[in-house]
Amino acid sequence: MTRVLAAAPTERLQRRAVVYLYTQTGQLREVAQALTAPLEARGWDIRWVDVRPRNAFPFPWPIRRFFGVFPQAVDPQALVELVEPAGGFTTAADELVILAYQVWYLAPSLPIRSLLKTHPEAVQGRTVVSLIACRNMWYSAAIEACGLLRSAGARRVDVVAATDTRRSSTTLVTTLRWLLTGKRAPFLWFGRAGVGDDELARVTAVGQCIAESRSCPADAAPVVPALAAADIIAGKVFRRWGRTARSMRRFGSTADAASLIAFALSLGIAIVIGLPLIGCAAVVGGERFAIRVRGFVYRRISFHLPVFDDVVVA
């Protein structure tokens, strides 16, 4: 006797979605609205749930807090207490889950990590679209989020990534200015910080595909091989630095500050030297390098578990 693999009935009839979202700047909400606009146009009911930490994180970031949150941000076990919304973090069986999150030091933001670890009911047994808006390095965060979603019992995970598509040297300046001063507007020869209109239009096209076929297109999260390789290597280094920084705290505030200063200096060196070296490796490796990196990323950021209808064939 053979069980027949088929789409779940709730998936075939799905016309509702819930957006779990944590944003400091408002950019992620813009991207989520771009994704959900085509769904709403086709009659979907969209429910928005803001994920709020009990103790709010500042924006703009004071520079000491910006670096001070680093050890927690890269600690997979670090959590923050969340304010539970009126209806809780429950998701109906026929709701598509859109999990919208920021990237903090190449990891999912602390509030979103806390949501997935302490409230698995938000995604358990559900189809999830993992939505990221960031400067350009989202790969390690997506890999961690995918692991958390799998552990929480999600049935299917797809990824949509929206990035600032301008030159890295430009986005480094505009993003840091925005995070540390709150100023997003153009200045000097630099344009407006953040995800641009071209990316918002691409995300809207992804939303149109979801509205029509209930699935993400293959290019919903474009992988740039050189950036992906740098991100994955840096993510491992960040976690080691984080362990060092956390261990230094027991020696007092001076040792803690010294470890964070050392991290900031090493980060600057890595940006100036490490990224160009990986870029050169990508050029030398050519298409073979690109294929291997893309395959590595795609295997780790999404999954589709089989769903069986109760149909029996003799």
PDB file of C-alpha atoms in Angstrom:
ATOM      1  CA  MET A   1       0.000   0.000   0.000  1.00  0.00           C
ATOM      2  CA  THR A   2       1.322   3.430  -0.923  1.00  0.00           C
ATOM      3  CA  ARG A   3       0.635   6.861   0.559  1.00  0.00           C
ATOM      4  CA  VAL A   4       0.102   9.575  -2.025  1.00  0.00           C
ATOM      5  CA  LEU A   5       2.145  12.750  -1.720  1.00  0.00           C
ATOM      6  CA  ALA A   6      -0.074  15.800  -2.184  1.00  0.00           C
ATOM      7  CA  ALA A   7      -0.481  19.375  -1.078  1.00  0.00           C
ATOM      8  CA  ALA A   8      -2.331  19.849   2.194  1.00  0.00           C
ATOM      9  CA  PRO A   9      -5.963  21.001   1.816  1.00  0.00           C
ATOM     10  CA  THR A  10      -5.273  24.110   3.913  1.00  0.00           C
ATOM     11  CA  GLU A  11      -2.467  25.071   1.524  1.00  0.00           C
ATOM     12  CA  ARG A  12      -4.745  24.786  -1.519  1.00  0.00           C
ATOM     13  CA  LEU A  13      -7.359  27.076   0.098  1.00  0.00           C
ATOM     14  CA  GLN A  14      -4.959  29.457   1.805  1.00  0.00           C
ATOM     15  CA  ARG A  15      -6.066  33.080   1.470  1.00  0.00           C
ATOM     16  CA  ARG A  16      -4.754  34.494   4.721  1.00  0.00           C
ATOM     17  CA  ALA A  17      -1.348  35.510   5.990  1.00  0.00           C
ATOM     18  CA  VAL A  18       0.149  36.740   9.230  1.00  0.00           C
ATOM     19  CA  VAL A  19       3.232  38.970   9.273  1.00  0.00           C
ATOM     20  CA  TYR A  20       5.456  38.694  12.347  1.00  0.00           C
ATOM     21  CA  LEU A  21       7.724  41.712  12.207  1.00  0.00           C
ATOM     22  CA  TYR A  22      10.390  43.490  14.235  1.00  0.00           C
ATOM     23  CA  THR A  23      11.814  46.693  12.784  1.00  0.00           C
ATOM     24  CA  GLN A  24      13.657  49.633  14.294  1.00  0.00           C
ATOM     25  CA  THR A  25      14.011  51.859  11.241  1.00  0.00           C
ATOM     26  CA  GLY A  26      10.717  51.133   9.492  1.00  0.00           C
ATOM     27  CA  GLN A  27      12.509  49.838   6.394  1.00  0.00           C
ATOM     28  CA  LEU A  28      11.444  46.256   6.995  1.00  0.00           C
ATOM     29  CA  ARG A  29       7.802  47.311   7.202  1.00  0.00           C
ATOM     30  CA  GLU A  30       8.159  49.005   3.791  1.00  0.00           C
ATOM     31  CA  VAL A  31       9.554  45.781   2.328  1.00  0.00           C
ATOM     32  CA  ALA A  32       6.860  43.650   3.980  1.00  0.00           C
ATOM     33  CA  GLN A  33       4.166  45.964   2.602  1.00  0.00           C
ATOM     34  CA  ALA A  34       5.705  45.636  -0.872  1.00  0.00           C
ATOM     35  CA  LEU A  35       5.530  41.837  -0.544  1.00  0.00           C
ATOM     36  CA  THR A  36       1.956  41.724   0.759  1.00  0.00           C
ATOM     37  CA  ALA A  37       0.447  44.353  -1.575  1.00  0.00           C
ATOM     38  CA  PRO A  38      -0.233  41.799  -4.371  1.00  0.00           C
ATOM     39  CA  LEU A  39      -1.744  39.398  -1.823  1.00  0.00           C
ATOM     40  CA  GLU A  40      -4.145  42.070  -0.593  1.00  0.00           C
ATOM     41  CA  ALA A  41      -4.995  42.978  -4.191  1.00  0.00           C
ATOM     42  CA  ARG A  42      -6.121  39.372  -4.741  1.00  0.00           C
ATOM     43  CA  GLY A  43      -8.300  39.392  -1.640  1.00  0.00           C
ATOM     44  CA  TRP A  44      -5.975  37.921   0.952  1.00  0.00           C
ATOM     45  CA  ASP A  45      -6.573  38.869   4.586  1.00  0.00           C
ATOM     46  CA  ILE A  46      -3.259  40.094   6.048  1.00  0.00           C
ATOM     47  CA  ARG A  47      -2.764  40.194   9.821  1.00  0.00           C
ATOM     48  CA  TRP A  48       0.167  42.155  11.272  1.00  0.00           C
ATOM     49  CA  VAL A  49       1.816  41.244  14.574  1.00  0.00           C
ATOM     50  CA  ASP A  50       4.618  43.488  15.830  1.00  0.00           C
ATOM     51  CA  VAL A  51       7.261  41.635  17.837  1.00  0.00           C
ATOM     52  CA  ARG A  52       8.226  43.952  20.703  1.00  0.00           C
ATOM     53  CA  PRO A  53      10.969  43.326  23.269  1.00  0.00           C
ATOM     54  CA  ARG A  54      10.051  44.175  26.871  1.00  0.00           C
ATOM     55  CA  ASN A  55      13.100  46.440  27.035  1.00  0.00           C
ATOM     56  CA  ALA A  56      13.229  48.294  23.728  1.00  0.00           C
ATOM     57  CA  PHE A  57      16.446  48.561  21.755  1.00  0.00           C
ATOM     58  CA  PRO A  58      17.360  52.136  20.820  1.00  0.00           C
ATOM     59  CA  PHE A  59      17.244  53.753  17.416  1.00  0.00           C
ATOM     60  CA  PRO A  60      19.391  55.431  16.372  1.00  0.00           C
ATOM     61  CA  TRP A  61      21.994  53.357  18.159  1.00  0.00           C
ATOM     62  CA  PRO A  62      24.400  55.072  20.580  1.00  0.00           C
ATOM     63  CA  ILE A  63      27.776  53.788  19.462  1.00  0.00           C
ATOM     64  CA  ARG A  64      28.489  52.007  22.755  1.00  0.00           C
ATOM     65  CA  ARG A  65      25.146  50.198  22.620  1.00  0.00           C
ATOM     66  CA  PHE A  66      25.716  49.398  18.936  1.00  0.00           C
ATOM     67  CA  PHE A  67      28.894  47.465  19.714  1.00  0.00           C
ATOM     68  CA  GLY A  68      27.706  46.431  23.179  1.00  0.00           C
ATOM     69  CA  VAL A  69      24.873  44.304  21.785  1.00  0.00           C
ATOM     70  CA  PHE A  70      27.314  42.307  19.655  1.00  0.00           C
ATOM     71  CA  PRO A  71      28.081  39.477  22.149  1.00  0.00           C
ATOM     72  CA  GLN A  72      24.359  38.762  22.601  1.00  0.00           C
ATOM     73  CA  ALA A  73      23.514  39.148  18.929  1.00  0.00           C
ATOM     74  CA  VAL A  74      25.908  36.376  17.883  1.00  0.00           C
ATOM     75  CA  ASP A  75      25.068  34.048  20.790  1.00  0.00           C
ATOM     76  CA  PRO A  76      22.570  31.450  19.493  1.00  0.00           C
ATOM     77  CA  GLN A  77      21.307  30.946  23.065  1.00  0.00           C
ATOM     78  CA  ALA A  78      20.766  34.630  23.904  1.00  0.00           C
ATOM     79  CA  LEU A  79      17.121  35.670  24.244  1.00  0.00           C
ATOM     80  CA  VAL A  80      15.141  38.738  25.278  1.00  0.00           C
ATOM     81  CA  GLU A  81      11.731  38.907  26.921  1.00  0.00           C
ATOM     82  CA  LEU A  82       8.928  39.810  24.525  1.00  0.00           C
ATOM     83  CA  VAL A  83       5.680  41.693  25.083  1.00  0.00           C
ATOM     84  CA  GLU A  84       2.940  39.221  24.227  1.00  0.00           C
ATOM     85  CA  PRO A  85       0.297  40.701  21.902  1.00  0.00           C
ATOM     86  CA  ALA A  86      -3.407  40.566  22.785  1.00  0.00           C
ATOM     87  CA  GLY A  87      -4.037  37.446  20.714  1.00  0.00           C
ATOM     88  CA  GLY A  88      -0.731  35.821  21.574  1.00  0.00           C
ATOM     89  CA  PHE A  89       1.648  34.449  18.961  1.00  0.00           C
ATOM     90  CA  THR A  90      -0.749  31.852  17.614  1.00  0.00           C
ATOM     91  CA  THR A  91      -1.186  31.212  13.895  1.00  0.00           C
ATOM     92  CA  ALA A  92      -4.308  29.772  12.282  1.00  0.00           C
ATOM     93  CA  ALA A  93      -3.969  26.569  10.280  1.00  0.00           C
ATOM     94  CA  ASP A  94      -4.796  28.347   7.012  1.00  0.00           C
ATOM     95  CA  GLU A  95      -2.461  31.319   7.514  1.00  0.00           C
ATOM     96  CA  LEU A  96       0.754  31.720   5.561  1.00  0.00           C
ATOM     97  CA  VAL A  97       3.449  32.987   7.945  1.00  0.00           C
ATOM     98  CA  ILE A  98       5.647  35.862   6.792  1.00  0.00           C
ATOM     99  CA  LEU A  99       8.545  36.221   9.226  1.00  0.00           C
ATOM    100  CA  ALA A 100      10.151  39.623   8.643  1.00  0.00           C
ATOM    101  CA  TYR A 101      13.435  40.274  10.400  1.00  0.00           C
ATOM    102  CA  GLN A 102      16.524  42.458  10.521  1.00  0.00           C
ATOM    103  CA  VAL A 103      20.098  41.206  10.484  1.00  0.00           C
ATOM    104  CA  TRP A 104      22.232  42.020  13.529  1.00  0.00           C
ATOM    105  CA  TYR A 105      25.908  41.136  13.155  1.00  0.00           C
ATOM    106  CA  LEU A 106      25.112  38.474  10.542  1.00  0.00           C
ATOM    107  CA  ALA A 107      22.452  36.877  12.761  1.00  0.00           C
ATOM    108  CA  PRO A 108      18.672  37.243  13.092  1.00  0.00           C
ATOM    109  CA  SER A 109      17.794  40.127  15.412  1.00  0.00           C
ATOM    110  CA  LEU A 110      17.431  39.175  19.072  1.00  0.00           C
ATOM    111  CA  PRO A 111      13.643  39.740  19.199  1.00  0.00           C
ATOM    112  CA  ILE A 112      13.033  37.407  16.240  1.00  0.00           C
ATOM    113  CA  ARG A 113      15.366  34.724  17.585  1.00  0.00           C
ATOM    114  CA  SER A 114      13.478  34.985  20.884  1.00  0.00           C
ATOM    115  CA  LEU A 115      10.126  34.642  19.113  1.00  0.00           C
ATOM    116  CA  LEU A 116      11.156  31.428  17.369  1.00  0.00           C
ATOM    117  CA  LYS A 117      12.707  29.887  20.489  1.00  0.00           C
ATOM    118  CA  THR A 118      10.026  30.817  23.031  1.00  0.00           C
ATOM    119  CA  HIS A 119       6.901  30.772  20.848  1.00  0.00           C
ATOM    120  CA  PRO A 120       7.249  27.904  18.358  1.00  0.00           C
ATOM    121  CA  GLU A 121       3.452  27.883  18.043  1.00  0.00           C
ATOM    122  CA  ALA A 122       3.810  30.889  15.732  1.00  0.00           C
ATOM    123  CA  VAL A 123       5.280  28.698  12.981  1.00  0.00           C
ATOM    124  CA  GLN A 124       4.681  25.080  13.985  1.00  0.00           C
ATOM    125  CA  GLY A 125       3.231  23.076  11.110  1.00  0.00           C
ATOM    126  CA  ARG A 126       3.059  26.161   8.895  1.00  0.00           C
ATOM    127  CA  THR A 127       4.430  27.361   5.583  1.00  0.00           C
ATOM    128  CA  VAL A 128       6.822  30.251   6.270  1.00  0.00           C
ATOM    129  CA  VAL A 129       8.212  32.973   4.042  1.00  0.00           C
ATOM    130  CA  SER A 130      11.346  34.289   5.722  1.00  0.00           C
ATOM    131  CA  LEU A 131      11.656  37.969   4.706  1.00  0.00           C
ATOM    132  CA  ILE A 132      14.937  39.844   5.185  1.00  0.00           C
ATOM    133  CA  ALA A 133      15.812  43.481   4.525  1.00  0.00           C
ATOM    134  CA  CYS A 134      19.427  44.491   5.044  1.00  0.00           C
ATOM    135  CA  ARG A 135      22.463  46.157   3.503  1.00  0.00           C
ATOM    136  CA  ASN A 136      23.795  43.164   1.547  1.00  0.00           C
ATOM    137  CA  MET A 137      24.913  40.323   3.845  1.00  0.00           C
ATOM    138  CA  TRP A 138      21.976  38.165   4.906  1.00  0.00           C
ATOM    139  CA  TYR A 139      23.265  34.636   4.347  1.00  0.00           C
ATOM    140  CA  SER A 140      24.410  33.575   7.843  1.00  0.00           C
ATOM    141  CA  ALA A 141      21.255  35.084   9.347  1.00  0.00           C
ATOM    142  CA  ALA A 142      19.053  33.153   6.917  1.00  0.00           C
ATOM    143  CA  ILE A 143      20.882  29.907   7.695  1.00  0.00           C
ATOM    144  CA  GLU A 144      20.398  30.415  11.445  1.00  0.00           C
ATOM    145  CA  ALA A 145      16.746  31.407  10.985  1.00  0.00           C
ATOM    146  CA  CYS A 146      16.115  28.322   8.856  1.00  0.00           C
ATOM    147  CA  GLY A 147      17.546  26.115  11.598  1.00  0.00           C
ATOM    148  CA  LEU A 148      15.356  27.821  14.204  1.00  0.00           C
ATOM    149  CA  LEU A 149      12.277  27.417  12.017  1.00  0.00           C
ATOM    150  CA  ARG A 150      13.026  23.725  11.493  1.00  0.00           C
ATOM    151  CA  SER A 151      13.461  23.243  15.252  1.00  0.00           C
ATOM    152  CA  ALA A 152      10.191  25.105  15.886  1.00  0.00           C
ATOM    153  CA  GLY A 153       8.354  22.691  13.598  1.00  0.00           C
ATOM    154  CA  ALA A 154       7.781  24.743  10.450  1.00  0.00           C
ATOM    155  CA  ARG A 155       6.681  22.586   7.499  1.00  0.00           C
ATOM    156  CA  ARG A 156       8.099  24.654   4.654  1.00  0.00           C
ATOM    157  CA  VAL A 157      10.458  27.636   4.520  1.00  0.00           C
ATOM    158  CA  ASP A 158      11.212  29.930   1.585  1.00  0.00           C
ATOM    159  CA  VAL A 159      13.373  33.056   1.693  1.00  0.00           C
ATOM    160  CA  VAL A 160      12.905  36.530   0.236  1.00  0.00           C
ATOM    161  CA  ALA A 161      15.850  38.924   0.616  1.00  0.00           C
ATOM    162  CA  ALA A 162      15.839  42.653  -0.174  1.00  0.00           C
ATOM    163  CA  THR A 163      19.167  44.498  -0.134  1.00  0.00           C
ATOM    164  CA  ASP A 164      20.702  47.868  -0.902  1.00  0.00           C
ATOM    165  CA  THR A 165      22.003  47.154  -4.405  1.00  0.00           C
ATOM    166  CA  ARG A 166      24.467  50.037  -4.694  1.00  0.00           C
ATOM    167  CA  ARG A 167      28.257  49.724  -4.345  1.00  0.00           C
ATOM    168  CA  SER A 168      29.414  48.261  -1.028  1.00  0.00           C
ATOM    169  CA  SER A 169      31.618  51.272  -0.262  1.00  0.00           C
ATOM    170  CA  THR A 170      28.600  53.558  -0.647  1.00  0.00           C
ATOM    171  CA  THR A 171      26.218  51.441   1.401  1.00  0.00           C
ATOM    172  CA  LEU A 172      28.760  51.057   4.214  1.00  0.00           C
ATOM    173  CA  VAL A 173      28.775  54.831   4.711  1.00  0.00           C
ATOM    174  CA  THR A 174      25.044  55.414   4.296  1.00  0.00           C
ATOM    175  CA  THR A 175      24.025  52.466   6.482  1.00  0.00           C
ATOM    176  CA  LEU A 176      26.341  53.362   9.373  1.00  0.00           C
ATOM    177  CA  ARG A 177      25.172  56.992   9.206  1.00  0.00           C
ATOM    178  CA  TRP A 178      21.562  55.845   9.337  1.00  0.00           C
ATOM    179  CA  LEU A 179      22.078  53.410  12.223  1.00  0.00           C
ATOM    180  CA  LEU A 180      24.131  55.782  14.379  1.00  0.00           C
ATOM    181  CA  THR A 181      22.411  59.122  13.637  1.00  0.00           C
ATOM    182  CA  GLY A 182      18.965  58.162  12.352  1.00  0.00           C
ATOM    183  CA  LYS A 183      19.554  60.149   9.145  1.00  0.00           C
ATOM    184  CA  ARG A 184      18.474  58.330   6.000  1.00  0.00           C
ATOM    185  CA  ALA A 185      18.224  61.227   3.537  1.00  0.00           C
ATOM    186  CA  PRO A 186      20.797  61.754   0.741  1.00  0.00           C
ATOM    187  CA  PHE A 187      23.905  63.779   1.605  1.00  0.00           C
ATOM    188  CA  LEU A 188      26.957  64.932  -0.341  1.00  0.00           C
ATOM    189  CA  TRP A 189      27.255  62.517  -3.292  1.00  0.00           C
ATOM    190  CA  PHE A 190      25.612  59.677  -1.353  1.00  0.00           C
ATOM    191  CA  GLY A 191      22.033  58.690  -2.043  1.00  0.00           C
ATOM    192  CA  ARG A 192      19.281  57.725   0.372  1.00  0.00           C
ATOM    193  CA  ALA A 193      20.197  54.858   2.675  1.00  0.00           C
ATOM    194  CA  GLY A 194      18.515  51.489   2.549  1.00  0.00           C
ATOM    195  CA  VAL A 195      16.568  49.322   0.142  1.00  0.00           C
ATOM    196  CA  GLY A 196      15.789  51.233  -3.048  1.00  0.00           C
ATOM    197  CA  ASP A 197      12.756  51.422  -5.306  1.00  0.00           C
ATOM    198  CA  ASP A 198      14.193  48.813  -7.690  1.00  0.00           C
ATOM    199  CA  GLU A 199      14.339  46.226  -4.920  1.00  0.00           C
ATOM    200  CA  LEU A 200      10.884  47.127  -3.625  1.00  0.00           C
ATOM    201  CA  ALA A 201       9.537  46.548  -7.137  1.00  0.00           C
ATOM    202  CA  ARG A 202      11.297  43.152  -7.276  1.00  0.00           C
ATOM    203  CA  VAL A 203       9.825  42.185  -3.900  1.00  0.00           C
ATOM    204  CA  THR A 204       6.369  43.174  -5.135  1.00  0.00           C
ATOM    205  CA  ALA A 205       6.886  40.850  -8.123  1.00  0.00           C
ATOM    206  CA  VAL A 206       7.767  38.060  -5.674  1.00  0.00           C
ATOM    207  CA  GLY A 207       4.548  38.818  -3.789  1.00  0.00           C
ATOM    208  CA  GLN A 208       2.624  38.548  -7.047  1.00  0.00           C
ATOM    209  CA  CYS A 209       4.121  35.099  -7.614  1.00  0.00           C
ATOM    210  CA  ILE A 210       3.148  34.012  -4.090  1.00  0.00           C
ATOM    211  CA  ALA A 211      -0.390  35.313  -4.632  1.00  0.00           C
ATOM    212  CA  GLU A 212      -0.731  33.324  -7.851  1.00  0.00           C
ATOM    213  CA  SER A 213       1.103  30.083  -7.055  1.00  0.00           C
ATOM    214  CA  ARG A 214       1.600  30.031  -3.248  1.00  0.00           C
ATOM    215  CA  SER A 215       5.355  29.676  -3.795  1.00  0.00           C
ATOM    216  CA  CYS A 216       8.412  31.904  -4.129  1.00  0.00           C
ATOM    217  CA  PRO A 217      10.242  32.229  -7.449  1.00  0.00           C
ATOM    218  CA  ALA A 218      13.805  30.958  -7.705  1.00  0.00           C
ATOM    219  CA  ASP A 219      15.254  34.487  -7.635  1.00  0.00           C
ATOM    220  CA  ALA A 220      13.391  35.617  -4.503  1.00  0.00           C
ATOM    221  CA  ALA A 221      16.713  35.671  -2.637  1.00  0.00           C
ATOM    222  CA  PRO A 222      19.518  36.319  -5.164  1.00  0.00           C
ATOM    223  CA  VAL A 223      22.879  34.967  -3.994  1.00  0.00           C
ATOM    224  CA  VAL A 224      26.011  37.012  -4.721  1.00  0.00           C
ATOM    225  CA  PRO A 225      28.735  34.340  -4.371  1.00  0.00           C
ATOM    226  CA  ALA A 226      31.576  36.585  -3.155  1.00  0.00           C
ATOM    227  CA  LEU A 227      29.367  38.271  -0.546  1.00  0.00           C
ATOM    228  CA  ALA A 228      27.883  34.943   0.521  1.00  0.00           C
ATOM    229  CA  ALA A 229      31.316  33.382   1.044  1.00  0.00           C
ATOM    230  CA  ALA A 230      32.508  36.420   3.009  1.00  0.00           C
ATOM    231  CA  ASP A 231      29.324  36.424   5.089  1.00  0.00           C
ATOM    232  CA  ILE A 232      29.554  32.740   6.006  1.00  0.00           C
ATOM    233  CA  ILE A 233      33.235  32.988   6.968  1.00  0.00           C
ATOM    234  CA  ALA A 234      32.631  36.201   8.923  1.00  0.00           C
ATOM    235  CA  GLY A 235      29.649  34.650  10.692  1.00  0.00           C
ATOM    236  CA  LYS A 236      31.872  31.929  12.135  1.00  0.00           C
ATOM    237  CA  VAL A 237      34.476  34.518  13.163  1.00  0.00           C
ATOM    238  CA  PHE A 238      31.799  36.707  14.785  1.00  0.00           C
ATOM    239  CA  ARG A 239      30.559  33.820  16.919  1.00  0.00           C
ATOM    240  CA  ARG A 240      34.101  33.157  18.153  1.00  0.00           C
ATOM    241  CA  TRP A 241      34.636  36.849  18.894  1.00  0.00           C
ATOM    242  CA  GLY A 242      31.306  36.850  20.724  1.00  0.00           C
ATOM    243  CA  ARG A 243      32.384  33.987  22.972  1.00  0.00           C
ATOM    244  CA  THR A 244      35.607  35.859  23.738  1.00  0.00           C
ATOM    245  CA  ALA A 245      33.739  39.077  24.516  1.00  0.00           C
ATOM    246  CA  ARG A 246      31.296  37.289  26.816  1.00  0.00           C
ATOM    247  CA  SER A 247      34.121  35.564  28.678  1.00  0.00           C
ATOM    248  CA  MET A 248      35.935  38.888  29.145  1.00  0.00           C
ATOM    249  CA  ARG A 249      32.954  40.417  30.944  1.00  0.00           C
ATOM    250  CA  ARG A 250      33.757  38.485  34.092  1.00  0.00           C
ATOM    251  CA  PHE A 251      36.967  40.521  34.377  1.00  0.00           C
ATOM    252  CA  GLY A 252      35.063  43.798  34.597  1.00  0.00           C
ATOM    253  CA  SER A 253      33.995  46.704  32.413  1.00  0.00           C
ATOM    254  CA  THR A 254      37.530  47.615  31.296  1.00  0.00           C
ATOM    255  CA  ALA A 255      38.202  44.149  29.886  1.00  0.00           C
ATOM    256  CA  ASP A 256      34.743  44.132  28.312  1.00  0.00           C
ATOM    257  CA  ALA A 257      35.354  47.476  26.600  1.00  0.00           C
ATOM    258  CA  ALA A 258      38.815  46.368  25.437  1.00  0.00           C
ATOM    259  CA  SER A 259      37.411  43.223  23.812  1.00  0.00           C
ATOM    260  CA  LEU A 260      34.767  45.235  21.946  1.00  0.00           C
ATOM    261  CA  ILE A 261      37.338  47.790  20.767  1.00  0.00           C
ATOM    262  CA  ALA A 262      39.502  44.931  19.494  1.00  0.00           C
ATOM    263  CA  PHE A 263      36.481  43.518  17.678  1.00  0.00           C
ATOM    264  CA  ALA A 264      35.673  46.882  16.075  1.00  0.00           C
ATOM    265  CA  LEU A 265      39.270  47.230  14.860  1.00  0.00           C
ATOM    266  CA  SER A 266      39.349  43.698  13.472  1.00  0.00           C
ATOM    267  CA  LEU A 267      36.026  44.332  11.734  1.00  0.00           C
ATOM    268  CA  GLY A 268      37.476  47.370  10.004  1.00  0.00           C
ATOM    269  CA  ILE A 269      40.534  45.397   8.888  1.00  0.00           C
ATOM    270  CA  ALA A 270      38.337  42.568   7.600  1.00  0.00           C
ATOM    271  CA  ILE A 271      36.254  44.997   5.529  1.00  0.00           C
ATOM    272  CA  VAL A 272      39.333  46.649   4.017  1.00  0.00           C
ATOM    273  CA  ILE A 273      41.400  43.492   3.413  1.00  0.00           C
ATOM    274  CA  GLY A 274      39.222  40.394   3.744  1.00  0.00           C
ATOM    275  CA  LEU A 275      36.390  41.303   1.386  1.00  0.00           C
ATOM    276  CA  PRO A 276      38.702  42.173  -1.543  1.00  0.00           C
ATOM    277  CA  LEU A 277      40.593  38.898  -1.046  1.00  0.00           C
ATOM    278  CA  ILE A 278      37.389  36.869  -1.189  1.00  0.00           C
ATOM    279  CA  GLY A 279      36.334  38.875  -4.232  1.00  0.00           C
ATOM    280  CA  CYS A 280      39.595  37.873  -5.921  1.00  0.00           C
ATOM    281  CA  ALA A 281      38.986  34.231  -5.002  1.00  0.00           C
ATOM    282  CA  ALA A 282      35.536  34.462  -6.586  1.00  0.00           C
ATOM    283  CA  VAL A 283      37.041  35.830  -9.800  1.00  0.00           C
ATOM    284  CA  VAL A 284      39.705  33.112  -9.906  1.00  0.00           C
ATOM    285  CA  GLY A 285      37.193  30.377  -9.064  1.00  0.00           C
ATOM    286  CA  GLY A 286      34.796  31.583 -11.734  1.00  0.00           C
ATOM    287  CA  GLU A 287      31.544  29.748 -12.360  1.00  0.00           C
ATOM    288  CA  ARG A 288      32.619  26.689 -10.382  1.00  0.00           C
ATOM    289  CA  PHE A 289      33.071  28.840  -7.265  1.00  0.00           C
ATOM    290  CA  ALA A 290      29.699  30.505  -7.852  1.00  0.00           C
ATOM    291  CA  ILE A 291      27.854  27.200  -8.290  1.00  0.00           C
ATOM    292  CA  ARG A 292      29.330  25.710  -5.119  1.00  0.00           C
ATOM    293  CA  VAL A 293      28.558  28.776  -3.008  1.00  0.00           C
ATOM    294  CA  ARG A 294      25.001  29.099  -4.316  1.00  0.00           C
ATOM    295  CA  GLY A 295      24.382  25.405  -3.717  1.00  0.00           C
ATOM    296  CA  PHE A 296      25.763  25.650  -0.176  1.00  0.00           C
ATOM    297  CA  VAL A 297      23.500  28.605   0.619  1.00  0.00           C
ATOM    298  CA  TYR A 298      20.290  27.339  -0.971  1.00  0.00           C
ATOM    299  CA  ARG A 299      20.560  23.965   0.766  1.00  0.00           C
ATOM    300  CA  ARG A 300      20.703  25.705   4.136  1.00  0.00           C
ATOM    301  CA  ILE A 301      18.200  28.568   3.921  1.00  0.00           C
ATOM    302  CA  SER A 302      15.030  26.712   2.917  1.00  0.00           C
ATOM    303  CA  PHE A 303      13.331  23.338   3.141  1.00  0.00           C
ATOM    304  CA  HIS A 304      10.072  21.695   2.072  1.00  0.00           C
ATOM    305  CA  LEU A 305       8.867  18.790   4.182  1.00  0.00           C
ATOM    306  CA  PRO A 306       6.584  16.291   2.410  1.00  0.00           C
ATOM    307  CA  VAL A 307       2.890  16.459   3.234  1.00  0.00           C
ATOM    308  CA  PHE A 308       0.745  13.324   2.899  1.00  0.00           C
ATOM    309  CA  ASP A 309      -2.987  13.338   2.334  1.00  0.00           C
ATOM    310  CA  ASP A 310      -4.877  10.476   3.905  1.00  0.00           C
ATOM    311  CA  VAL A 311      -5.156   8.665   0.570  1.00  0.00           C
ATOM    312  CA  VAL A 312      -4.306   4.996   0.347  1.00  0.00           C
ATOM    313  CA  VAL A 313      -3.630   3.158  -2.900  1.00  0.00           C
ATOM    314  CA  ALA A 314      -3.896  -0.645  -2.857  1.00  0.00           C
TER     315      ALA A 314
END
